[in-house]
PDB file of C-alpha atoms in Angstrom:
ATOM      1  CA  MET A   1       2.827  36.304  15.825  1.00 52.00           C
ATOM      2  CA  ILE A   2      -0.485  35.290  14.146  1.00 64.00           C
ATOM      3  CA  ASP A   3      -0.351  36.062  10.542  1.00 76.00           C
ATOM      4  CA  PRO A   4      -3.461  34.416   8.859  1.00 81.00           C
ATOM      5  CA  VAL A   5      -1.080  32.758   6.502  1.00 81.00           C
ATOM      6  CA  PHE A   6       1.517  31.897   7.797  1.00 81.00           C
ATOM      7  CA  VAL A   7      -1.296  29.890   9.822  1.00 83.00           C
ATOM      8  CA  THR A   8      -3.314  28.052   6.931  1.00 85.00           C
ATOM      9  CA  ILE A   9      -0.269  27.392   4.978  1.00 82.00           C
ATOM     10  CA  ALA A  10       0.666  25.346   8.032  1.00 83.00           C
ATOM     11  CA  VAL A  11      -2.649  23.887   8.839  1.00 85.00           C
ATOM     12  CA  ILE A  12      -2.734  22.370   5.697  1.00 81.00           C
ATOM     13  CA  ALA A  13       1.136  21.382   5.108  1.00 81.00           C
ATOM     14  CA  VAL A  14       0.461  18.807   8.358  1.00 83.00           C
ATOM     15  CA  LEU A  15      -2.714  17.816   8.001  1.00 81.00           C
ATOM     16  CA  VAL A  16      -1.969  16.775   4.363  1.00 78.00           C
ATOM     17  CA  VAL A  17       1.405  15.741   5.702  1.00 80.00           C
ATOM     18  CA  GLY A  18      -1.075  13.489   8.458  1.00 79.00           C
ATOM     19  CA  LEU A  19      -3.236  12.245   5.792  1.00 77.00           C
ATOM     20  CA  SER A  20      -0.257  10.634   4.132  1.00 74.00           C
ATOM     21  CA  LYS A  21       1.357   9.248   7.604  1.00 73.00           C
ATOM     22  CA  ALA A  22      -1.842   6.640   7.720  1.00 69.00           C
ATOM     23  CA  GLY A  23      -0.562   5.714   4.740  1.00 64.00           C
ATOM     24  CA  LEU A  24      -3.353   7.730   2.437  1.00 61.00           C
ATOM     25  CA  LEU A  25      -2.711  10.958   0.004  1.00 56.00           C
ATOM     26  CA  GLY A  26       0.490   8.227  -2.083  1.00 54.00           C
ATOM     27  CA  GLY A  27       2.657   9.933  -0.116  1.00 58.00           C
ATOM     28  CA  LEU A  28       1.860  12.936  -1.103  1.00 60.00           C
ATOM     29  CA  GLY A  29       3.008  14.504   2.355  1.00 64.00           C
ATOM     30  CA  VAL A  30       6.753  15.033   1.161  1.00 65.00           C
ATOM     31  CA  VAL A  31       4.548  18.696   0.033  1.00 66.00           C
ATOM     32  CA  GLY A  32       4.495  19.377   2.969  1.00 72.00           C
ATOM     33  CA  VAL A  33       8.188  21.255   3.510  1.00 71.00           C
ATOM     34  CA  PRO A  34       7.484  22.829   0.186  1.00 66.00           C
ATOM     35  CA  LEU A  35       4.360  24.019   1.678  1.00 71.00           C
ATOM     36  CA  LEU A  36       6.682  25.289   4.848  1.00 77.00           C
ATOM     37  CA  THR A  37       8.928  26.976   2.270  1.00 71.00           C
ATOM     38  CA  LEU A  38       5.612  29.294   1.277  1.00 72.00           C
ATOM     39  CA  VAL A  39       6.112  31.317   4.278  1.00 77.00           C
ATOM     40  CA  MET A  40       9.332  30.215   6.209  1.00 77.00           C
ATOM     41  CA  ALA A  41      13.089  29.579   5.833  1.00 72.00           C
ATOM     42  CA  PRO A  42      13.661  25.521   3.804  1.00 70.00           C
ATOM     43  CA  ARG A  43      15.731  24.837   6.925  1.00 73.00           C
ATOM     44  CA  GLU A  44      13.545  26.294   9.444  1.00 79.00           C
ATOM     45  CA  ALA A  45      10.893  24.452   8.214  1.00 79.00           C
ATOM     46  CA  ALA A  46      13.200  20.575   8.528  1.00 80.00           C
ATOM     47  CA  GLY A  47      13.303  21.259  12.046  1.00 84.00           C
ATOM     48  CA  MET A  48      10.516  22.510  13.071  1.00 85.00           C
ATOM     49  CA  MET A  49       8.647  19.908  11.490  1.00 85.00           C
ATOM     50  CA  LEU A  50      10.555  16.900  12.785  1.00 89.00           C
ATOM     51  CA  PRO A  51       8.678  16.948  16.519  1.00 89.00           C
ATOM     52  CA  VAL A  52       5.606  16.759  14.711  1.00 87.00           C
ATOM     53  CA  LEU A  53       6.204  13.428  12.157  1.00 87.00           C
ATOM     54  CA  LEU A  54       7.525  11.942  15.721  1.00 90.00           C
ATOM     55  CA  CYS A  55       4.608  12.936  17.270  1.00 88.00           C
ATOM     56  CA  MET A  56       1.997  11.753  14.257  1.00 84.00           C
ATOM     57  CA  ASP A  57       4.784   7.978  13.165  1.00 86.00           C
ATOM     58  CA  ALA A  58       4.219   7.142  17.002  1.00 88.00           C
ATOM     59  CA  VAL A  59       0.584   7.275  16.390  1.00 84.00           C
ATOM     60  CA  ALA A  60      -0.020   5.636  13.188  1.00 83.00           C
ATOM     61  CA  ILE A  61       2.864   2.760  14.941  1.00 89.00           C
ATOM     62  CA  TRP A  62       0.404   2.055  17.072  1.00 87.00           C
ATOM     63  CA  MET A  63      -2.713   2.374  14.887  1.00 83.00           C
ATOM     64  CA  TYR A  64      -0.705   0.062  13.083  1.00 84.00           C
ATOM     65  CA  ARG A  65       1.020  -2.162  14.838  1.00 85.00           C
ATOM     66  CA  LYS A  66      -0.020  -5.201  14.254  1.00 85.00           C
ATOM     67  CA  GLU A  67       0.309  -5.175  10.141  1.00 85.00           C
ATOM     68  CA  CYS A  68       4.296  -4.075   8.539  1.00 89.00           C
ATOM     69  CA  ASP A  69       5.875  -6.110   6.713  1.00 90.00           C
ATOM     70  CA  TRP A  70       9.154  -6.207   8.666  1.00 92.00           C
ATOM     71  CA  SER A  71      11.267  -8.401   6.083  1.00 90.00           C
ATOM     72  CA  LEU A  72      11.102  -4.955   3.395  1.00 91.00           C
ATOM     73  CA  ILE A  73      12.302  -2.489   6.470  1.00 93.00           C
ATOM     74  CA  ARG A  74      15.800  -5.175   7.768  1.00 94.00           C
ATOM     75  CA  ILE A  75      17.129  -4.800   3.944  1.00 93.00           C
ATOM     76  CA  MET A  76      15.599  -1.051   3.413  1.00 94.00           C
ATOM     77  CA  LEU A  77      17.183  -0.440   7.050  1.00 94.00           C
ATOM     78  CA  PRO A  78      21.366  -0.238   6.505  1.00 95.00           C
ATOM     79  CA  GLY A  79      20.499   2.116   3.416  1.00 95.00           C
ATOM     80  CA  ALA A  80      18.826   3.810   5.413  1.00 95.00           C
ATOM     81  CA  ALA A  81      21.140   4.524   8.051  1.00 96.00           C
ATOM     82  CA  VAL A  82      24.258   5.466   5.505  1.00 96.00           C
ATOM     83  CA  GLY A  83      21.969   8.145   4.158  1.00 94.00           C
ATOM     84  CA  THR A  84      21.059  10.652   6.448  1.00 94.00           C
ATOM     85  CA  LEU A  85      25.039  10.375   7.694  1.00 94.00           C
ATOM     86  CA  LEU A  86      25.198  10.980   3.948  1.00 92.00           C
ATOM     87  CA  GLY A  87      22.144  14.011   4.130  1.00 89.00           C
ATOM     88  CA  TRP A  88      24.482  15.326   8.286  1.00 90.00           C
ATOM     89  CA  ALA A  89      27.562  15.279   6.447  1.00 89.00           C
ATOM     90  CA  PHE A  90      26.090  17.639   3.100  1.00 84.00           C
ATOM     91  CA  TRP A  91      23.903  19.623   5.454  1.00 80.00           C
ATOM     92  CA  ALA A  92      25.334  23.077   4.034  1.00 74.00           C
ATOM     93  CA  VAL A  93      25.690  22.019   0.628  1.00 78.00           C
ATOM     94  CA  VAL A  94      23.311  20.844  -1.374  1.00 73.00           C
ATOM     95  CA  SER A  95      20.680  22.520  -1.225  1.00 74.00           C
ATOM     96  CA  ASP A  96      16.663  22.214  -1.240  1.00 70.00           C
ATOM     97  CA  SER A  97      15.796  23.058  -4.718  1.00 76.00           C
ATOM     98  CA  ALA A  98      18.632  20.108  -6.243  1.00 76.00           C
ATOM     99  CA  VAL A  99      17.033  18.420  -3.550  1.00 69.00           C
ATOM    100  CA  LEU A 100      13.173  18.047  -4.821  1.00 71.00           C
ATOM    101  CA  LEU A 101      14.869  18.055  -8.196  1.00 79.00           C
ATOM    102  CA  MET A 102      16.290  15.588  -7.882  1.00 73.00           C
ATOM    103  CA  VAL A 103      13.328  12.905  -6.246  1.00 68.00           C
ATOM    104  CA  GLY A 104      10.768  14.911  -8.984  1.00 74.00           C
ATOM    105  CA  VAL A 105      12.998  12.944 -11.549  1.00 77.00           C
ATOM    106  CA  VAL A 106      12.959  10.497 -10.149  1.00 70.00           C
ATOM    107  CA  THR A 107      10.021   9.489  -8.952  1.00 68.00           C
ATOM    108  CA  LEU A 108       8.489  10.629 -12.045  1.00 76.00           C
ATOM    109  CA  LEU A 109      10.696   7.880 -14.106  1.00 72.00           C
ATOM    110  CA  PHE A 110       9.358   4.969 -11.621  1.00 64.00           C
ATOM    111  CA  VAL A 111       6.350   5.969 -12.208  1.00 68.00           C
ATOM    112  CA  LEU A 112       6.238   6.474 -15.750  1.00 72.00           C
ATOM    113  CA  ASP A 113       8.772   2.471 -14.943  1.00 66.00           C
ATOM    114  CA  ALA A 114       5.232   1.835 -13.222  1.00 62.00           C
ATOM    115  CA  ILE A 115       3.492   1.504 -16.048  1.00 66.00           C
ATOM    116  CA  LEU A 116       5.613  -0.243 -18.401  1.00 63.00           C
ATOM    117  CA  PRO A 117       5.613  -4.573 -19.171  1.00 55.00           C
ATOM    118  CA  LEU A 118       8.126  -4.721 -17.639  1.00 51.00           C
ATOM    119  CA  ARG A 119       7.627  -4.052 -13.549  1.00 52.00           C
ATOM    120  CA  LYS A 120       4.510  -5.569 -14.247  1.00 53.00           C
ATOM    121  CA  LYS A 121       6.264  -8.446 -14.751  1.00 52.00           C
ATOM    122  CA  LEU A 122       8.021  -7.827 -11.927  1.00 51.00           C
ATOM    123  CA  GLU A 123       5.392  -7.160  -9.196  1.00 54.00           C
ATOM    124  CA  GLY A 124       5.054 -10.058  -6.588  1.00 55.00           C
ATOM    125  CA  LEU A 125       8.651 -11.756  -6.946  1.00 56.00           C
ATOM    126  CA  PRO A 126      11.106 -11.248  -4.172  1.00 58.00           C
ATOM    127  CA  PRO A 127      12.349  -7.553  -3.084  1.00 62.00           C
ATOM    128  CA  SER A 128      15.716  -7.313  -4.454  1.00 78.00           C
ATOM    129  CA  LYS A 129      18.239  -6.546  -0.858  1.00 86.00           C
ATOM    130  CA  PRO A 130      20.887  -4.642  -3.520  1.00 88.00           C
ATOM    131  CA  TRP A 131      18.178  -2.009  -5.091  1.00 88.00           C
ATOM    132  CA  GLY A 132      15.914  -2.396  -1.022  1.00 90.00           C
ATOM    133  CA  VAL A 133      19.436  -1.532   0.269  1.00 93.00           C
ATOM    134  CA  PHE A 134      19.948   1.641  -2.077  1.00 92.00           C
ATOM    135  CA  TRP A 135      16.520   3.129  -2.562  1.00 90.00           C
ATOM    136  CA  GLY A 136      16.722   2.502   1.424  1.00 93.00           C
ATOM    137  CA  GLY A 137      19.941   4.831   1.008  1.00 94.00           C
ATOM    138  CA  VAL A 138      18.547   6.921  -0.776  1.00 90.00           C
ATOM    139  CA  ALA A 139      15.437   7.435   1.662  1.00 90.00           C
ATOM    140  CA  GLY A 140      16.978   8.199   4.402  1.00 93.00           C
ATOM    141  CA  PHE A 141      19.251  10.568   2.703  1.00 90.00           C
ATOM    142  CA  THR A 142      15.958  12.652   1.005  1.00 84.00           C
ATOM    143  CA  SER A 143      14.679  12.515   4.303  1.00 86.00           C
ATOM    144  CA  PHE A 144      16.913  13.703   6.561  1.00 89.00           C
ATOM    145  CA  ILE A 145      17.460  16.862   4.253  1.00 80.00           C
ATOM    146  CA  SER A 146      13.979  17.856   3.235  1.00 74.00           C
ATOM    147  CA  HIS A 147      11.479  15.228   5.011  1.00 80.00           C
ATOM    148  CA  THR A 148      10.656  13.991   1.354  1.00 76.00           C
ATOM    149  CA  GLY A 149      11.755  10.334   1.764  1.00 81.00           C
ATOM    150  CA  GLY A 150       9.110   8.590   1.232  1.00 79.00           C
ATOM    151  CA  PRO A 151       8.626   9.364  -3.506  1.00 76.00           C
ATOM    152  CA  PRO A 152      12.639   6.862  -3.103  1.00 82.00           C
ATOM    153  CA  PHE A 153      10.653   4.092  -0.562  1.00 87.00           C
ATOM    154  CA  GLN A 154       7.640   4.583  -2.577  1.00 81.00           C
ATOM    155  CA  ILE A 155       9.524   3.094  -5.513  1.00 80.00           C
ATOM    156  CA  TYR A 156      10.485   0.308  -3.791  1.00 85.00           C
ATOM    157  CA  THR A 157       7.633  -0.575  -1.723  1.00 85.00           C
ATOM    158  CA  LEU A 158       4.783  -0.085  -3.700  1.00 79.00           C
ATOM    159  CA  PRO A 159       5.122  -2.084  -6.725  1.00 79.00           C
ATOM    160  CA  ARG A 160       5.032  -5.150  -3.489  1.00 80.00           C
ATOM    161  CA  ARG A 161       1.544  -4.693  -3.270  1.00 79.00           C
ATOM    162  CA  LEU A 162       0.693  -5.255  -0.529  1.00 83.00           C
ATOM    163  CA  PRO A 163      -2.588  -4.878   1.176  1.00 85.00           C
ATOM    164  CA  PRO A 164      -3.218  -0.997   2.133  1.00 80.00           C
ATOM    165  CA  ALA A 165      -3.075  -1.840   5.516  1.00 81.00           C
ATOM    166  CA  VAL A 166       0.192  -3.439   5.646  1.00 88.00           C
ATOM    167  CA  TYR A 167       1.906  -1.101   3.482  1.00 86.00           C
ATOM    168  CA  ALA A 168       0.356   1.887   5.637  1.00 82.00           C
ATOM    169  CA  GLY A 169       2.006   0.168   8.639  1.00 87.00           C
ATOM    170  CA  THR A 170       5.697  -0.733   7.077  1.00 90.00           C
ATOM    171  CA  THR A 171       5.532   2.576   5.729  1.00 87.00           C
ATOM    172  CA  ALA A 172       4.677   3.974   9.990  1.00 86.00           C
ATOM    173  CA  PHE A 173       8.033   2.111  11.888  1.00 93.00           C
ATOM    174  CA  PHE A 174      10.191   2.561   8.765  1.00 94.00           C
ATOM    175  CA  PHE A 175       9.677   5.923   8.894  1.00 91.00           C
ATOM    176  CA  ALA A 176       9.206   6.176  12.908  1.00 92.00           C
ATOM    177  CA  ILE A 177      12.685   4.315  13.237  1.00 94.00           C
ATOM    178  CA  VAL A 178      14.751   7.322  10.641  1.00 94.00           C
ATOM    179  CA  ASN A 179      12.853  10.531  11.943  1.00 93.00           C
ATOM    180  CA  THR A 180      13.978   9.072  15.205  1.00 94.00           C
ATOM    181  CA  ALA A 181      17.437   8.643  13.555  1.00 93.00           C
ATOM    182  CA  LYS A 182      17.468  13.177  12.924  1.00 93.00           C
ATOM    183  CA  LEU A 183      16.749  13.647  16.201  1.00 92.00           C
ATOM    184  CA  VAL A 184      20.188  14.041  17.371  1.00 91.00           C
ATOM    185  CA  PRO A 185      21.708  15.433  13.677  1.00 91.00           C
ATOM    186  CA  TYR A 186      19.337  17.549  13.765  1.00 91.00           C
ATOM    187  CA  TYR A 187      19.928  19.503  17.534  1.00 89.00           C
ATOM    188  CA  PHE A 188      23.559  19.738  16.761  1.00 89.00           C
ATOM    189  CA  LEU A 189      22.742  22.037  14.186  1.00 87.00           C
ATOM    190  CA  GLY A 190      20.203  23.653  16.027  1.00 85.00           C
ATOM    191  CA  GLN A 191      17.312  23.098  14.201  1.00 83.00           C
ATOM    192  CA  LEU A 192      15.807  21.896  16.788  1.00 83.00           C
ATOM    193  CA  ASN A 193      15.249  25.636  18.895  1.00 84.00           C
ATOM    194  CA  ALA A 194      12.679  27.524  20.695  1.00 85.00           C
ATOM    195  CA  GLN A 195      10.913  28.930  18.369  1.00 83.00           C
ATOM    196  CA  ASN A 196      10.776  25.482  16.152  1.00 81.00           C
ATOM    197  CA  LEU A 197      10.255  23.948  19.402  1.00 87.00           C
ATOM    198  CA  THR A 198       7.120  26.179  19.831  1.00 86.00           C
ATOM    199  CA  LEU A 199       4.854  25.984  16.496  1.00 84.00           C
ATOM    200  CA  SER A 200       6.062  22.514  16.206  1.00 87.00           C
ATOM    201  CA  ALA A 201       3.780  22.112  19.406  1.00 88.00           C
ATOM    202  CA  ALA A 202       0.812  23.974  18.301  1.00 86.00           C
ATOM    203  CA  LEU A 203       0.807  22.154  15.536  1.00 84.00           C
ATOM    204  CA  ALA A 204       0.920  18.477  16.470  1.00 86.00           C
ATOM    205  CA  PRO A 205      -2.639  17.743  17.098  1.00 88.00           C
ATOM    206  CA  VAL A 206      -3.612  19.418  13.502  1.00 86.00           C
ATOM    207  CA  GLY A 207      -1.221  17.051  12.538  1.00 83.00           C
ATOM    208  CA  LEU A 208      -2.232  13.899  14.814  1.00 85.00           C
ATOM    209  CA  ILE A 209      -6.187  14.247  13.372  1.00 86.00           C
ATOM    210  CA  GLY A 210      -4.902  13.393   9.619  1.00 81.00           C
ATOM    211  CA  VAL A 211      -3.539  10.507  10.630  1.00 80.00           C
ATOM    212  CA  CYS A 212      -6.432   9.048  12.613  1.00 82.00           C
ATOM    213  CA  ILE A 213      -8.498  10.775   9.870  1.00 81.00           C
ATOM    214  CA  GLY A 214      -5.557   8.774   7.415  1.00 77.00           C
ATOM    215  CA  VAL A 215      -5.898   5.855   9.373  1.00 75.00           C
ATOM    216  CA  TYR A 216      -9.831   5.786   8.902  1.00 79.00           C
ATOM    217  CA  LEU A 217     -10.114   5.731   5.674  1.00 76.00           C
ATOM    218  CA  VAL A 218      -7.185   3.350   4.502  1.00 69.00           C
ATOM    219  CA  ARG A 219      -8.970   0.676   6.643  1.00 70.00           C
ATOM    220  CA  ARG A 220     -12.102   1.314   3.795  1.00 72.00           C
ATOM    221  CA  ILE A 221     -10.998   1.674   0.553  1.00 70.00           C
ATOM    222  CA  ASP A 222     -10.498  -0.743  -1.913  1.00 69.00           C
ATOM    223  CA  ALA A 223      -6.984  -2.394  -2.519  1.00 60.00           C
ATOM    224  CA  LYS A 224      -6.718  -1.430  -6.800  1.00 69.00           C
ATOM    225  CA  LEU A 225      -8.338   1.721  -6.065  1.00 71.00           C
ATOM    226  CA  PHE A 226      -5.695   2.494  -3.414  1.00 66.00           C
ATOM    227  CA  TYR A 227      -2.940   1.857  -5.526  1.00 66.00           C
ATOM    228  CA  ARG A 228      -5.142   3.905  -8.579  1.00 72.00           C
ATOM    229  CA  ILE A 229      -5.098   5.939  -6.505  1.00 71.00           C
ATOM    230  CA  ALA A 230      -1.264   6.523  -5.489  1.00 67.00           C
ATOM    231  CA  TYR A 231      -0.352   6.313  -8.420  1.00 70.00           C
ATOM    232  CA  TRP A 232      -1.876   8.782 -10.035  1.00 76.00           C
ATOM    233  CA  LEU A 233      -1.298  11.441  -6.670  1.00 71.00           C
ATOM    234  CA  VAL A 234       2.281  10.221  -7.478  1.00 70.00           C
ATOM    235  CA  PHE A 235       2.930  11.183 -10.693  1.00 78.00           C
ATOM    236  CA  LEU A 236       1.174  14.892  -9.737  1.00 78.00           C
ATOM    237  CA  LEU A 237       3.462  15.243  -7.104  1.00 71.00           C
ATOM    238  CA  ALA A 238       6.906  13.960  -9.047  1.00 76.00           C
ATOM    239  CA  LEU A 239       5.919  17.002 -12.110  1.00 84.00           C
ATOM    240  CA  LYS A 240       5.576  19.131  -9.095  1.00 79.00           C
ATOM    241  CA  LEU A 241       9.018  18.368  -7.664  1.00 75.00           C
ATOM    242  CA  VAL A 242      10.992  18.708 -10.790  1.00 83.00           C
ATOM    243  CA  TRP A 243       8.435  22.802 -10.942  1.00 85.00           C
ATOM    244  CA  ASP A 244       9.811  23.870  -7.952  1.00 80.00           C
ATOM    245  CA  GLY A 245      13.165  21.879  -8.122  1.00 79.00           C
ATOM    246  CA  VAL A 246      14.064  23.605 -11.182  1.00 86.00           C
ATOM    247  CA  THR A 247      12.779  27.093 -10.466  1.00 86.00           C
ATOM    248  CA  GLY A 248      14.290  27.278  -7.516  1.00 80.00           C
ATOM    249  CA  LEU A 249      17.563  26.676  -9.563  1.00 80.00           C
ATOM    250  CA  MET A 250      16.757  29.164 -11.503  1.00 84.00           C
ATOM    251  CA  ALA A 251      16.204  31.379  -9.271  1.00 80.00           C
ATOM    252  CA  GLY A 252      18.936  30.740  -7.763  1.00 69.00           C
ATOM    253  CA  HIS A 253      18.330  29.294  -4.068  1.00 54.00           C
ATOM    254  CA  GLY A 254      17.843  26.230  -2.317  1.00 47.00           C
TER     255      GLY A 254
END
């Protein structure tokens, strides 16, 4: 069962997700499931990752327990709940490639919008509730299908220019709640089987190490540099997601 290629890719995927959970890498943690699909089926990868994500969520919310913008979470959670239910309903219909393409295109538009003058005028304004509910819904849906809720979440939260630790804490609490809500649907969909849970238990320590390293770095990085790096990484991520989505759809599989 010990395949060196599988172990290497799985460790890299979980480590990247762990760093992202701590608020580092600009949400690059959404590549976790796409990376794992190189060595396992997409649905199985999503099922295996959920318990690992919950372990990382627990550490992240403890580390950032005093640093969270609850007003943003209260705005986005109702939408996320609807998005989660829609993800459950469309689980067997929506392909992974379609989700990756959708997330990639939306994220690319977000990054392009961020460099336009209009966005600079909007930064710092009170968050729009309808807009927050909408992006919360998109985040809930894409998170359910393939754990790619990061970019939609960032579209609403990054322009707020929160201090890095507060941004990381808000992200941690939001996805801890969303991921916990996915447990029951994933169980009924058969994603939390013995094999997946065994893999989750083996990989969880790697994810926890990634979270701890990420928290250490986030608390020591300059806010301006943090957001410059975040936007560039999100841009590169968007290009990869679009590529993966298009190639997957052209190949006729999701």
